[in-house]
Amino acid sequence: MALPIIVKWGGQEYSVTTLSEDDTVLDLKQFLKTLTGVLPERQKLLGLKVKGKPAENDVKLGALKLKPNTKIMMMGTREESLEDVLGPPPDNDDVVNDFDIEDEVVEVENREENLLKISRRVKEYKVEILNPPREGKKLLVLDVDYTLFDHRSCAETGVELMRPYLHEFLTSAYEDYDIVIWSATNMKWIEAKMKELGVSTNANYKITFMLDSAAMITVHTPRRGLIDVKPLGVIWGKFSEFYSKKNTIMFDDIGRNFLMNPQNGLKACPGLCGNSLHCIVVVCLCTPSCRAQAENLLDLPHSLLLL
């Protein structure tokens, strides 16, 4: 019996319609190689589990109890892409600083149509609260891809994908900060990634809620044209009794995502810098003696420390 499956990888969806319940996970990986160029041994298929454990290559697809057109996510990198990633960074004098936006901030941040878009998001976007906001806590907003884990890695497990000391970082931050995840993807994939990394189930800290691409807005800038951004005003509007410009900070590997609130954003080095995976960015807020004294995060030094 044919078992159609949809696999998402690299921002695209691939339909697999030629396999049956008698084919194995390895057969699926071999087929995906023909579609994506990613070798089977470099593929990580999220969502294929047997009795709570990742399915081995010899497991038949029928044993996975998949419904027709089930969507799963694949992680992995082509060999030729790995050569580019693992090699030394190229000399390039034309690199664009995507946070070189001082002139655009004045133009965009307070533009009436952008503020109206935020107001609509506050009114219409539905937030599923996972854990109630805590009185007196500040807010830490975190991106996912290239901030919490290496999106293009050929790693096989969530532990290898995530930044070193991620759980230690979040555990420490949770003492004084509510934690929110905001990714420019679909909520289904955000939930899958957080589960794979062990973030959504960690006993030492809690995620308050998660936001997806539907919470973002599109703004027009003179130099960049139309771009999507993550306006923290959406959170401040929905949870004004807890969070504001004075107690919120956002980490993201794309600086333009906080174009609407640049003073609250810190740009994280992407997952792979040069030849090594850097630790999660840490700022003054993560030092207990410093964060205890800072009532207004806008008073903190606007700089990064990469471990």
mmCIF file of C-alpha atoms in Angstrom, residues 145-151 163 252-254 267-274 276-279 281 306:
data_model
loop_
_atom_site.group_PDB
_atom_site.id
_atom_site.type_symbol
_atom_site.label_atom_id
_atom_site.label_comp_id
_atom_site.label_asym_id
_atom_site.label_seq_id
_atom_site.Cartn_x
_atom_site.Cartn_y
_atom_site.Cartn_z
ATOM 1 C CA ASP A 145 17.433 28.952 13.644
ATOM 2 C CA TYR A 146 21.137 29.870 13.964
ATOM 3 C CA THR A 147 20.491 31.345 17.422
ATOM 4 C CA LEU A 148 19.597 28.286 19.496
ATOM 5 C CA PHE A 149 20.805 25.655 17.058
ATOM 6 C CA ASP A 150 22.680 25.177 13.800
ATOM 7 C CA HIS A 151 19.935 24.918 11.186
ATOM 8 C CA ARG A 163 24.610 25.665 20.965
ATOM 9 C CA ASP A 252 18.345 37.053 16.904
ATOM 10 C CA ASP A 253 20.969 36.256 14.270
ATOM 11 C CA ILE A 254 19.244 38.672 11.831
ATOM 12 C CA LYS A 267 22.464 40.242 17.257
ATOM 13 C CA ALA A 268 23.655 36.694 17.878
ATOM 14 C CA CYS A 269 26.505 35.222 15.899
ATOM 15 C CA PRO A 270 24.958 32.550 13.590
ATOM 16 C CA GLY A 271 25.396 28.907 14.567
ATOM 17 C CA LEU A 272 28.573 28.390 12.577
ATOM 18 C CA CYS A 273 31.258 31.064 12.795
ATOM 19 C CA GLY A 274 34.437 30.102 10.996
ATOM 20 C CA SER A 276 33.461 26.110 15.207
ATOM 21 C CA LEU A 277 30.054 26.301 16.819
ATOM 22 C CA HIS A 278 30.093 29.254 19.228
ATOM 23 C CA CYS A 279 28.320 29.247 22.552
ATOM 24 C CA VAL A 281 25.580 34.912 23.198
ATOM 25 C CA LEU A 306 30.748 35.542 22.599
#
